[in-house]
Coordinates of C-alpha atoms in Angstrom, one line a residue:
X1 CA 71.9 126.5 68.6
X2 CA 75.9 125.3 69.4
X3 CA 78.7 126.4 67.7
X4 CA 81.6 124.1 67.2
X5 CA 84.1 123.1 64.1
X6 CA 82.7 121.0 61.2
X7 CA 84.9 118.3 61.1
X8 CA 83.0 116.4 58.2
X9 CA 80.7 118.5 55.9
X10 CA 76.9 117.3 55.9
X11 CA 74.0 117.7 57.2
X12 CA 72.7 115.0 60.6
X13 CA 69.4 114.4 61.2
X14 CA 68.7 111.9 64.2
X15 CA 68.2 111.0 67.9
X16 CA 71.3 111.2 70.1
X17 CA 72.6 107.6 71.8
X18 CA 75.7 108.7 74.3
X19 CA 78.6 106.4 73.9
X20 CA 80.2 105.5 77.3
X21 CA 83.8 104.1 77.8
X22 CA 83.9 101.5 80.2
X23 CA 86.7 101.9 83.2
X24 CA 90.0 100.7 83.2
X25 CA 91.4 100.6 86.1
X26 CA 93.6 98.5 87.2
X27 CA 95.9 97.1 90.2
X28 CA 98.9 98.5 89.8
X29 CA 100.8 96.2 91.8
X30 CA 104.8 95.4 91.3
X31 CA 104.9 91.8 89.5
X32 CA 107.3 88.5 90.8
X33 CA 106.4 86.8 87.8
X34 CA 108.4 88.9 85.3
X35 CA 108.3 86.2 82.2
X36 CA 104.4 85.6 82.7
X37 CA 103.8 89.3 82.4
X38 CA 105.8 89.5 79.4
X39 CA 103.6 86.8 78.1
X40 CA 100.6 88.3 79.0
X41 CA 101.8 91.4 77.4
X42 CA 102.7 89.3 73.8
X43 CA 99.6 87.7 74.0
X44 CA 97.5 91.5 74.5
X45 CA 99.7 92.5 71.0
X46 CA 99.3 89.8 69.2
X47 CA 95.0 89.8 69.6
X48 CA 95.5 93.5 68.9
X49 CA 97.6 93.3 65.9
X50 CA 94.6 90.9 64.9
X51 CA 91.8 92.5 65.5
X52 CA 93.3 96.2 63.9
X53 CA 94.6 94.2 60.8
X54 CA 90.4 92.8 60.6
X55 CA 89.3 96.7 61.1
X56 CA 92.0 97.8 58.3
X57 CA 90.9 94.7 55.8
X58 CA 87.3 95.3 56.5
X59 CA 87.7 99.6 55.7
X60 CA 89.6 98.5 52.9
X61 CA 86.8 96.6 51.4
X62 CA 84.3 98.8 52.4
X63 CA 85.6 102.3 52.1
X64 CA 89.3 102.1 50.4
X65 CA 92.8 102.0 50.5
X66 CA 93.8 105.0 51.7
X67 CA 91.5 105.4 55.1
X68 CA 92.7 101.8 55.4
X69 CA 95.9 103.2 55.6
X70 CA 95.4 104.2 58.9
X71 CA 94.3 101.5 60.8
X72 CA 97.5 99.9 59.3
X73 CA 99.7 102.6 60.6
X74 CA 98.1 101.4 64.2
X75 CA 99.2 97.6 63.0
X76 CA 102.7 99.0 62.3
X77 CA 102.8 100.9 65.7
X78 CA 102.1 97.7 68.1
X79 CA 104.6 95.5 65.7
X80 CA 107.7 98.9 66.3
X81 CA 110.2 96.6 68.1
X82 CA 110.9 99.6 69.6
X83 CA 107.9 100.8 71.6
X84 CA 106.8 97.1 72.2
X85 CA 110.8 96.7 73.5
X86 CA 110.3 99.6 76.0
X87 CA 107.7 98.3 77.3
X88 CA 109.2 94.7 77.8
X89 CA 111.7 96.6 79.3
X90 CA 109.7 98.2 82.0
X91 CA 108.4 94.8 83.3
X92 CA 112.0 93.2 83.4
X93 CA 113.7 96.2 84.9
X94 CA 110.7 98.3 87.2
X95 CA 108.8 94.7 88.2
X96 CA 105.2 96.8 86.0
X97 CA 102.4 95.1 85.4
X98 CA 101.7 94.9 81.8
X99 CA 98.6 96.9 82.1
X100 CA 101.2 99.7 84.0
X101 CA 103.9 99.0 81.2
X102 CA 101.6 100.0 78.5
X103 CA 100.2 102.9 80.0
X104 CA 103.7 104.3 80.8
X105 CA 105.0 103.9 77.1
X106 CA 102.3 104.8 75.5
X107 CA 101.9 108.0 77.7
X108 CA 105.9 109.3 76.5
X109 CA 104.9 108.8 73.0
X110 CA 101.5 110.8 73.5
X111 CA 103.1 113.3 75.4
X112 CA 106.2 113.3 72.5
X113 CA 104.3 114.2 69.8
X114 CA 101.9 116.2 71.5
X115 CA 104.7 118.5 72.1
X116 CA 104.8 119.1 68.5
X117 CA 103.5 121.7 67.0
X118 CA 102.3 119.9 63.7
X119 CA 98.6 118.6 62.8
X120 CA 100.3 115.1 61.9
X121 CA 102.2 114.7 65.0
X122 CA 99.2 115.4 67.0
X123 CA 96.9 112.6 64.8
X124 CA 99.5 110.4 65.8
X125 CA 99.6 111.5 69.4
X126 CA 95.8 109.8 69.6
X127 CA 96.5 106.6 67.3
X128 CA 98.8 105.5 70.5
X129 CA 96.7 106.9 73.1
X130 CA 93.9 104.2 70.8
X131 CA 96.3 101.7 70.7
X132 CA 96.5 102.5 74.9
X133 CA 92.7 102.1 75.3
X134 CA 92.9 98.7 72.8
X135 CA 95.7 96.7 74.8
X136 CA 94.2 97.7 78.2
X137 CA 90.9 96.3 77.4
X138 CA 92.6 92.9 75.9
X139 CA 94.6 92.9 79.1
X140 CA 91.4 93.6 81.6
X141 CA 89.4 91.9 79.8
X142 CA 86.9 94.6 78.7
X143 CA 84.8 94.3 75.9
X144 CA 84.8 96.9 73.1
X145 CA 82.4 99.7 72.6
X146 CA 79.5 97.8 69.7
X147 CA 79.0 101.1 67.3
X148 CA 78.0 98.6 64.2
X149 CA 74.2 98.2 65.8
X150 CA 73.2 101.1 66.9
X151 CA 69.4 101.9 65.6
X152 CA 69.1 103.4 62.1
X153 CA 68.9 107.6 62.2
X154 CA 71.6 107.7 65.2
X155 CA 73.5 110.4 65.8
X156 CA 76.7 109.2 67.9
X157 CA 77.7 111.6 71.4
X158 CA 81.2 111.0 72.8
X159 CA 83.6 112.1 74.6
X160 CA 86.2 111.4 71.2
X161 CA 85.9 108.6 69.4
X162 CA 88.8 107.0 68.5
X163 CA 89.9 105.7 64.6
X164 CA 89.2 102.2 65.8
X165 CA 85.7 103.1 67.2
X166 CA 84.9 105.3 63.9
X167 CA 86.1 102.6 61.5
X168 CA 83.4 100.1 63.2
X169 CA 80.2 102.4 62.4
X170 CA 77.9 101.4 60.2
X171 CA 77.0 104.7 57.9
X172 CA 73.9 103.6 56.7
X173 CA 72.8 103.7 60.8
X174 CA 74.7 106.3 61.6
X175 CA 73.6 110.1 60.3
X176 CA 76.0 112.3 62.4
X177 CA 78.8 112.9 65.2
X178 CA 79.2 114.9 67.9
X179 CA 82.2 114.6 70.2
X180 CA 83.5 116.6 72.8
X181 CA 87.4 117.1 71.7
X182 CA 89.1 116.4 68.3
X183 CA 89.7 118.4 65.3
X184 CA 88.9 118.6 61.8
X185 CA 92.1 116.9 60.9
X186 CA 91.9 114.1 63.4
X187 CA 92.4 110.6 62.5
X188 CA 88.8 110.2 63.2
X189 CA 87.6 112.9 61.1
X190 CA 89.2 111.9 58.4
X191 CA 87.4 108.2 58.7
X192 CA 84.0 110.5 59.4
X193 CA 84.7 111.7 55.9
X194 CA 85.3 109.0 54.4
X195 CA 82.3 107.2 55.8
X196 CA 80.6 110.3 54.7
X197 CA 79.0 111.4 58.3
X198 CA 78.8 114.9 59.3
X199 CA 81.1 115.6 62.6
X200 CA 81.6 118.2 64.9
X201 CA 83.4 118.0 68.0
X202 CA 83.3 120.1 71.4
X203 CA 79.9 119.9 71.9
X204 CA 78.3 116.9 74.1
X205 CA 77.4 118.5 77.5
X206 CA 73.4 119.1 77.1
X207 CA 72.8 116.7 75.2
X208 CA 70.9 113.1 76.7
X209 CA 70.1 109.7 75.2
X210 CA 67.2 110.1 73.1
X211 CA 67.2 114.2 72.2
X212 CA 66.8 114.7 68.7
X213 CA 69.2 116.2 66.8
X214 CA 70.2 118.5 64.0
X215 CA 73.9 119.0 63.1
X216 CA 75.7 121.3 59.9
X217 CA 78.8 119.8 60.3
X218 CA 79.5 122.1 56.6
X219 CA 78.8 125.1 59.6
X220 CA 80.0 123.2 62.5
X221 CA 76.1 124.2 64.1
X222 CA 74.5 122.2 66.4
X223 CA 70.7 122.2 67.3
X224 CA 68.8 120.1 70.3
X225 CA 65.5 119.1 70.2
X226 CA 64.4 121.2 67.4
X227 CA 61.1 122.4 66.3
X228 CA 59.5 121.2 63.3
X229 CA 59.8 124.0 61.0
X230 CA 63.6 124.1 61.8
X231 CA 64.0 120.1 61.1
X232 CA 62.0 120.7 58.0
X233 CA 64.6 123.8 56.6
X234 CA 67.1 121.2 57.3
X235 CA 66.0 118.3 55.5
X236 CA 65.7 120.4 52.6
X237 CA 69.5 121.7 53.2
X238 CA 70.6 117.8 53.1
X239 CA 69.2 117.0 49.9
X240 CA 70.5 120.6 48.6
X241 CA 74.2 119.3 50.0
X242 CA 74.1 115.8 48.6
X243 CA 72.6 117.7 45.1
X244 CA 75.6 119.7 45.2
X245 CA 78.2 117.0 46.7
X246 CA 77.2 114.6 43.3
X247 CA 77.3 117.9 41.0
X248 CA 81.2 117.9 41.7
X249 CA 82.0 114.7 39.9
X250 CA 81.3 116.8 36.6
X251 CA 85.1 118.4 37.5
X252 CA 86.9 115.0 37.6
X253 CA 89.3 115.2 35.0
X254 CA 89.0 118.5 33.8
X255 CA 91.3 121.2 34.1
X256 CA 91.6 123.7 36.6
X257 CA 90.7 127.1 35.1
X258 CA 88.6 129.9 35.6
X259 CA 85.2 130.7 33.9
X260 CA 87.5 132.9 31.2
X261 CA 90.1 129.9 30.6
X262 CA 92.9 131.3 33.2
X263 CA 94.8 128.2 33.3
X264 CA 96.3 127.2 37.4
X265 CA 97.4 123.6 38.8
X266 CA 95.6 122.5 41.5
X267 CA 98.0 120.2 43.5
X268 CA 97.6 118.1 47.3
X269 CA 99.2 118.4 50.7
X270 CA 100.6 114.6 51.7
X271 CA 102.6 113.9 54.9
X272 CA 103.8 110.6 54.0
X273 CA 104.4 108.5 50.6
X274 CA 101.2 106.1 51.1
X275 CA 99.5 109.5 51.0
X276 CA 100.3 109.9 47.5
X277 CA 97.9 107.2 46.1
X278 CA 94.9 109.4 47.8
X279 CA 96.1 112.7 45.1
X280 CA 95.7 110.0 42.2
X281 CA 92.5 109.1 43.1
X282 CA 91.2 112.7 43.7
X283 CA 92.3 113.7 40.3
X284 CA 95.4 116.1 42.0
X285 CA 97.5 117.2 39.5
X286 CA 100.4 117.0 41.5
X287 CA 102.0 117.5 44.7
X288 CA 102.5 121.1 46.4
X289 CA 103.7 119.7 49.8
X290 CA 105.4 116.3 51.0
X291 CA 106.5 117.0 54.3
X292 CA 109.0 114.9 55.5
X293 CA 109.0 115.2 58.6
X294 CA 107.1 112.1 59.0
X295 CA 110.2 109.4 57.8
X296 CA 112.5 111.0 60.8
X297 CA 109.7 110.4 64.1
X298 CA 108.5 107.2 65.4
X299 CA 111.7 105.6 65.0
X300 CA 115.1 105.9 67.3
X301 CA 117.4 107.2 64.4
X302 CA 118.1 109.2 61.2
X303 CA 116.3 107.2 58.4
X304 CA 119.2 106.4 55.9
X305 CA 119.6 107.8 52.5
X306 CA 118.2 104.2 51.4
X307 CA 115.1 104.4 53.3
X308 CA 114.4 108.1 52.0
X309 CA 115.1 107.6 48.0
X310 CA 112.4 104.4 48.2
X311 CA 109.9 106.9 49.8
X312 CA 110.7 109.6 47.8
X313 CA 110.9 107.0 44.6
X314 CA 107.8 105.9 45.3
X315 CA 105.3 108.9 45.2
X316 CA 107.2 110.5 42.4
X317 CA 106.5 106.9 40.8
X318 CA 102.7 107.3 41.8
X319 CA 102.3 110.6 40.3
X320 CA 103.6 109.4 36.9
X321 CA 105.6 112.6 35.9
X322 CA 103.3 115.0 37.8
X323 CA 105.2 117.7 39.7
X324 CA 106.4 116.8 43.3
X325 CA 107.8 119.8 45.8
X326 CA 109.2 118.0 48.8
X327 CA 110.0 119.8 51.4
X328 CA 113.2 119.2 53.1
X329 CA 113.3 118.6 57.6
X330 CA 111.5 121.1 58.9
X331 CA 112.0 119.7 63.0
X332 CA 113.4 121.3 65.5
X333 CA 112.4 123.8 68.4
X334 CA 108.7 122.9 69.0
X335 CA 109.2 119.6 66.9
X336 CA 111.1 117.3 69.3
X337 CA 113.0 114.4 67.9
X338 CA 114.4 112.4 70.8
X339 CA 117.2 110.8 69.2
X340 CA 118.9 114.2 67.6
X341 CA 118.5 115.7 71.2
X342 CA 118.1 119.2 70.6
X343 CA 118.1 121.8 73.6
X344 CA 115.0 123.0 74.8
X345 CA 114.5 127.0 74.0
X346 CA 112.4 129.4 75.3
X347 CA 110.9 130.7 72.2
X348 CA 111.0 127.4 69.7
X349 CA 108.8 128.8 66.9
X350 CA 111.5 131.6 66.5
X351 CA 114.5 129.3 67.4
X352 CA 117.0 126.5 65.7
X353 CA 114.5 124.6 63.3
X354 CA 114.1 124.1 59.7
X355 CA 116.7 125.0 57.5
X356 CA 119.0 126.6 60.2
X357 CA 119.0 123.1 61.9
X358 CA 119.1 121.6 58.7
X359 CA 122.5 123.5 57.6
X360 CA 124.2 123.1 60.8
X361 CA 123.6 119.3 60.4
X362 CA 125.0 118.0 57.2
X363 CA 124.7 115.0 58.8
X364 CA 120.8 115.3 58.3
X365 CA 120.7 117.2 55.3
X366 CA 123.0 115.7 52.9
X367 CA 121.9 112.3 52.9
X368 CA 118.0 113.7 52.2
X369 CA 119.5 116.2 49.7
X370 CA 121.0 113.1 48.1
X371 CA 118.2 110.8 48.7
X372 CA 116.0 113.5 46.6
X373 CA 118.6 114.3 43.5
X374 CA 118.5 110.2 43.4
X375 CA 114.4 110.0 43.3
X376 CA 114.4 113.3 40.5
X377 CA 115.7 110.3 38.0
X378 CA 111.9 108.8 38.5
X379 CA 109.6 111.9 38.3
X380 CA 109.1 115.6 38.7
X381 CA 110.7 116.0 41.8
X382 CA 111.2 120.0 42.9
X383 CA 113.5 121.0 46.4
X384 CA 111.3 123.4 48.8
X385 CA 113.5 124.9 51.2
X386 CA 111.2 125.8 54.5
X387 CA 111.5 128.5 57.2
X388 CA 114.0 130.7 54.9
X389 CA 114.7 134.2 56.2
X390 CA 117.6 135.1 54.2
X391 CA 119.2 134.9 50.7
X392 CA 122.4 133.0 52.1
X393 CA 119.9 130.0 53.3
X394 CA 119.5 129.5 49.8
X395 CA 122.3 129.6 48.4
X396 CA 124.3 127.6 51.0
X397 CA 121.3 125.0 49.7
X398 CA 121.9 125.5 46.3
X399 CA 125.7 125.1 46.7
X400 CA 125.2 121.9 48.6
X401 CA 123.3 120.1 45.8
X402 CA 125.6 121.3 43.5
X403 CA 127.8 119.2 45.6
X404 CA 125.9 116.5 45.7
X405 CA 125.6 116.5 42.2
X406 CA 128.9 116.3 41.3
X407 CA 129.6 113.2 43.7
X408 CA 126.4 111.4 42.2
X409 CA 128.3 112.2 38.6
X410 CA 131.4 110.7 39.9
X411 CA 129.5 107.4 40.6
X412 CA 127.3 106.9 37.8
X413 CA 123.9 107.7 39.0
X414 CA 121.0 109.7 37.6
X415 CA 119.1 112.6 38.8
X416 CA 117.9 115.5 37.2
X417 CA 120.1 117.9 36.0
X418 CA 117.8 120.9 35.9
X419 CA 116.2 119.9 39.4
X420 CA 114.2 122.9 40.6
X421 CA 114.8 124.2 44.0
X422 CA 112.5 126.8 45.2
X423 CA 111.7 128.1 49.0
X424 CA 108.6 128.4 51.2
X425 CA 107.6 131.9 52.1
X426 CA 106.4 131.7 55.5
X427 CA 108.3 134.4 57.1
X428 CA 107.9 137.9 57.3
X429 CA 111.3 138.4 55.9
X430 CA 110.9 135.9 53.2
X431 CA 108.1 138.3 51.8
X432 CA 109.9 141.5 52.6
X433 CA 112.6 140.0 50.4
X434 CA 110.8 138.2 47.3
X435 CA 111.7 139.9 44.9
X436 CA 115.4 139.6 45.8
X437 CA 114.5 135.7 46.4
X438 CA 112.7 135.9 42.7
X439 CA 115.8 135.9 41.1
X440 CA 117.5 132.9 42.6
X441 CA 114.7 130.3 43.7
X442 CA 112.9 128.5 41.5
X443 CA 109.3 128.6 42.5
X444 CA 108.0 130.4 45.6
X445 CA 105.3 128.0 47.9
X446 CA 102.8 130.1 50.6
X447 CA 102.8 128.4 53.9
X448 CA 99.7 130.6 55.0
X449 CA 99.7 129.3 58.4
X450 CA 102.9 130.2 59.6
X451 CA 103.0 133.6 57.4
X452 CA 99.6 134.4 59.2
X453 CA 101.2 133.8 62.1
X454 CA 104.6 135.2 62.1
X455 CA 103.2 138.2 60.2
X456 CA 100.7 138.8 63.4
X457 CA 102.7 138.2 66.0
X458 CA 99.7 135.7 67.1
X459 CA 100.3 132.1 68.7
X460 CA 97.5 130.3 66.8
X461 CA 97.0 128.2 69.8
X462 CA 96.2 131.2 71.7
X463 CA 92.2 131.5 72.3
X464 CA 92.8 135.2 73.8
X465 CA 94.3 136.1 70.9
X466 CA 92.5 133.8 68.1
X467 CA 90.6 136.6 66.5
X468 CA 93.7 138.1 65.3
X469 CA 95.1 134.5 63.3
X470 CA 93.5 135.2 59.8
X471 CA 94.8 135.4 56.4
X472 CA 92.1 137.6 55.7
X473 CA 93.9 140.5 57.6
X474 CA 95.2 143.2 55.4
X475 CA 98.6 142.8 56.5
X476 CA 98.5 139.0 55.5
X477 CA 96.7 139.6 52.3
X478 CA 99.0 142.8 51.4
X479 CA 102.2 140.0 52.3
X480 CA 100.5 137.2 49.8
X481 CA 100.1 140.0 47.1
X482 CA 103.6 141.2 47.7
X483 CA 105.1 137.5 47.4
X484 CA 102.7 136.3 43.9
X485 CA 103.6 139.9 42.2
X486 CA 107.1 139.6 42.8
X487 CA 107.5 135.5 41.6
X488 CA 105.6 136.6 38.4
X489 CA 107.6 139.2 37.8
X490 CA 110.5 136.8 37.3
X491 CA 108.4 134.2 35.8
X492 CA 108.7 131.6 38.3
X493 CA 105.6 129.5 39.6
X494 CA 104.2 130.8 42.5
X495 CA 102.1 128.5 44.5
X496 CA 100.3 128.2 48.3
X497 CA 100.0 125.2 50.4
X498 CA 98.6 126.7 53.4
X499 CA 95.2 125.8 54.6
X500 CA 93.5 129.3 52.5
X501 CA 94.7 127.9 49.7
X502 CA 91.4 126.0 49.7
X503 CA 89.1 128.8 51.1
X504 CA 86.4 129.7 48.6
X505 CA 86.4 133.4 50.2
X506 CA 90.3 134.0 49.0
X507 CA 89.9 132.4 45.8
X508 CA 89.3 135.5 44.1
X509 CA 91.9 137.4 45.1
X510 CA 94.4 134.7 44.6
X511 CA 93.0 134.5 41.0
X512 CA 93.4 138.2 40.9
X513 CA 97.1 138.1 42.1
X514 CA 98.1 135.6 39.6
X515 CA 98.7 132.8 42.0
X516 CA 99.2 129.5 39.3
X517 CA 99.5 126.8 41.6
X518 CA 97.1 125.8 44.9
X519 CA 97.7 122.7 46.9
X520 CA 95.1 121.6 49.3
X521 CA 94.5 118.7 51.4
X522 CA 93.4 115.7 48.4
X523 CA 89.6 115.8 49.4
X524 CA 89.3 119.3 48.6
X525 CA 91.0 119.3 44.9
X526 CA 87.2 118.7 43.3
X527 CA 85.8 121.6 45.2
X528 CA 88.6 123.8 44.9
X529 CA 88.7 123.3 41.0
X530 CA 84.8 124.2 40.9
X531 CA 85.3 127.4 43.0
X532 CA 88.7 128.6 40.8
X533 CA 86.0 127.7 37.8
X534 CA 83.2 130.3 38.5
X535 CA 85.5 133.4 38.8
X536 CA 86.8 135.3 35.4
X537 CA 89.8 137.1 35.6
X538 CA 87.9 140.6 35.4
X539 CA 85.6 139.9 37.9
X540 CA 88.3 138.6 40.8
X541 CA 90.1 141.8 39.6
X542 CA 86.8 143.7 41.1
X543 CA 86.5 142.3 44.1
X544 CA 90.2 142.2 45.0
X545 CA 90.2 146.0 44.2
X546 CA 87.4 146.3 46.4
X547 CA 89.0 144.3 49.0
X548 CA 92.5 145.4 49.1

């Protein structure tokens, strides 16, 4: 057996066919014709804008909207008059070849948000280095990697396969993945789920064309050439999973409560406004985190105020009066941003970011601020305040909206009067201080991964050192107790958008603390809401006694 992550839950039953990427090398030569490469290079963009926008239409159709979404976002990348410019540029000015041009582009952009220590960044780190592998091949003239034909009961070994070469498997061929990087919140495993195919990546080495295989990808466990008995147990788990898979549709549209009626809101993580459609569909019943980091990268300046009230309009507009907590920037130290050139610092986790960049730049943060008061006119809009370590953050937030508030008077627009502004505890001082932070922020949001890792002293990144990153730990658990006892004791909503908001395990306890709000990623809600559902109140109590 192989242990790896379960990137799409499910069980894989099949014979392994190795995917091999074809080589793309190239002559990289300097070029005399500088307005035939150019052309060469329009011509590569345009038949790549095609063929994505024929991938994107065809998900659409056959999946849905949202995973369409982003196969579009690949569209909207090789259209950035931006990126495309730089690389024009670097035929004119260095005499590249096209081929050179796109590589060394696309390469800065990889490398740019690869730097940053955020699972979205990183997803969009490999849609360029996609898009790379996509124009080369147009401009070598290499055909595409055929995963729509592959024989029925396949399971698929690669290196990585990209959103492109996911988005082009058949599922009813196709019973599993194994790859040898990615992550359970890559691009591609998103489109695994989606396609409903169990994926787990970093494990391909012993494995040949031909081997059968057995994957968990629920258990991330991996099994070559097993014997019969073992196939057998697992044929029996698979129709067990896809039993208990159907089983969940019984908790669409229900409430989210426990077995003795405890009443919580079960909300979704989004990174961008498209995302918001996804929560609908899920039956979310709200949003617990927009981070909006996403509107200020990809692009070479601050998005105005204009651009940020449409997105902001929009998926309060989509949630139809269901709350929305937006957090405000949280760039800076790890999260590079080329065009507010910040200095590089030694230790960027515990350096200018967040809301200590944020309220040295009013130049940032007012027009968002702004931007947000404007959207609350449309919808439950709430203000979450991230990286906050002490009480003046706040209030210096609190004093600029008020601000704001006035000026937006002055001109005759709406926005909520009684907007709620309420902080992310994600630091240990921030849960040190909560009940002091009760009594003058609105709601209180969990950011487990960063309060797991702050409260450790653990670089989650860190294999040496990975046994110690759990919320599990006493000290994190003792911290998220702290934090929900002291909220409740002021009556404000107390809520947790890190990733154990949607482990099983801590369900209990959080039930037990009083936690009333989780947000998880939107393909979670329906399982969430059926684990909250088969705790009471007396029996979490137990087992967070027990546990604590």
């Amino acid at each position: 057996m192989y242990t790896g992550i379960g990137a799409s839950a499910g069980i894989g039953i099949g014979s392994a066919v190795i995917v091999k990427e074809p080589s793309l090398a190239y002559d990289n030569k300097a070029v005399s014709d500088v307005d035939a490469e150019k052309k060469r290079l329009a011509e590569a963009l345009d038949k790549c804008i095609a063929k994505t926008q024929a991938m994107a239409d065809d998900m659409k159709e056959r999946v849905g909207e949202k995973e369409a979404e982003i196969l579009e976002g690949h569209v909207l990348l090789l259209m950035d008059p931006e990126m495309t410019g730089q690389m024009e540029t670097s035929i004119a000015d260095d005499k590249m070849c096209a081929e050179a041009a796109v590589e060394k582009i696309c390469d800065y952009y990889m490398q740019m948000f690869s730097s940053i220590d955020d699972e979205m960044f990183q997803q969009r780190a490999t849609d360029v280095c996609d898009i790379k592998t996509r124009l080369l091949k147009i401009l070598l003239d290499v055909e595409d990697v055929d995963l729509a034909n592959v024989p029925e009961g396949t399971v698929l070994v690669a290196e990585d396969l990209t959103p492109s070469m996911t988005a082009g498997i058949n599922p009813k061929n196709v019973t599993g993945i194994l790859t040898e990087v990615g992550g359970k919140t890559s691009h591609s495993a998103i489109l695994a789920r989606a396609l409903e195919i169990p994926a787990i990546p970093g494990i391909t080495e012993k494995i040949s064309n031909g081997d059968k295989v057995v994957l968990d990808g629920s258990e991330g466990q991996t099994y070559i050439n097993p014997d019969e008995k073992l196939q057998a147990e697992y044929e029996q788990k698979r129709v067990a999973y896809l039993e208990e898979k159907a089983a969940l549709a019984q908790f669409v549209g229900k409430e989210t409560k426990t077995a003795d009626g405890v009443k919580v809101e079960l909300c979704a993580n989004i990174g961008k406004p498209e995302d918001a459609l996804k929560v609908v569909e899920c039956d979310g019943e709200g949003i617990g985190l927009f981070r909006t980091e996403f509107l200020f990268m990809d692009r070479p300046q601050i998005p105005t105020e204009e651009e940020q009230f449409a997105a902001y309009k929009k998926v309060a507009e989509t949630l139809e009066g269901k709350p929305v907590i937006i957090r405000t920037l949280d760039v800076g130290g790890d999260k590079e941003i080329p065009y507010l050139a910040l200095e590089k610092e030694e230790n960027p986790f515990l350096g200018f970011r967040a809301i200590r960049l944020c309220l040295k730049r009013e130049d940032l943060y007012r027009p968002q601020l702004k931007a947000l008061l404007r959207a609350s006119a449309y919808g439950d809009i709430r203000i979450m305040v991230p990286m906050v370590t002490c009480l003046d953050e706040l209030r210096a937030v609190k004093n600029m909206i008020a601000e704001l508030k006035e000026e937006l008077k002055a001109e005759g627009v709406a926005y909520d009067e009684n907007i709620k502004v309420g902080i992310m505890i994600e630091t240990p001082a921030a849960s040190l201080m909560a009940d002091v932070f009760a009594k003058e922020a609105d709601f209180f949001s969990i950011g487990t991964n960063d309060l797991t890792g702050y409260t450790m002293a653990v670089d989650r990144g860190n294999a040496e050192v990975a046994y110690l990153y759990s919320a599990y730990n006493p000290a994190v658990l003792r911290s998220i107790e702290r934090v929900i006892k002291a909220g409740r004791a002021e009556g404000i909503m107390v809520g947790m958008c890190g990733e154990a908001a949607a482990d099983p395990l801590l369900a209990p306890l959080l039930i037990s603390f009083g936690m009333n709000e989780f947000s998880v990623s939107a393909t979670s809600i329906l399982a969430t809401r059926k684990g909250i559902s088969l705790w009471t109140k007396e029996e979490a109590d137990a087992v967070a006694a027990k546990a604590m």
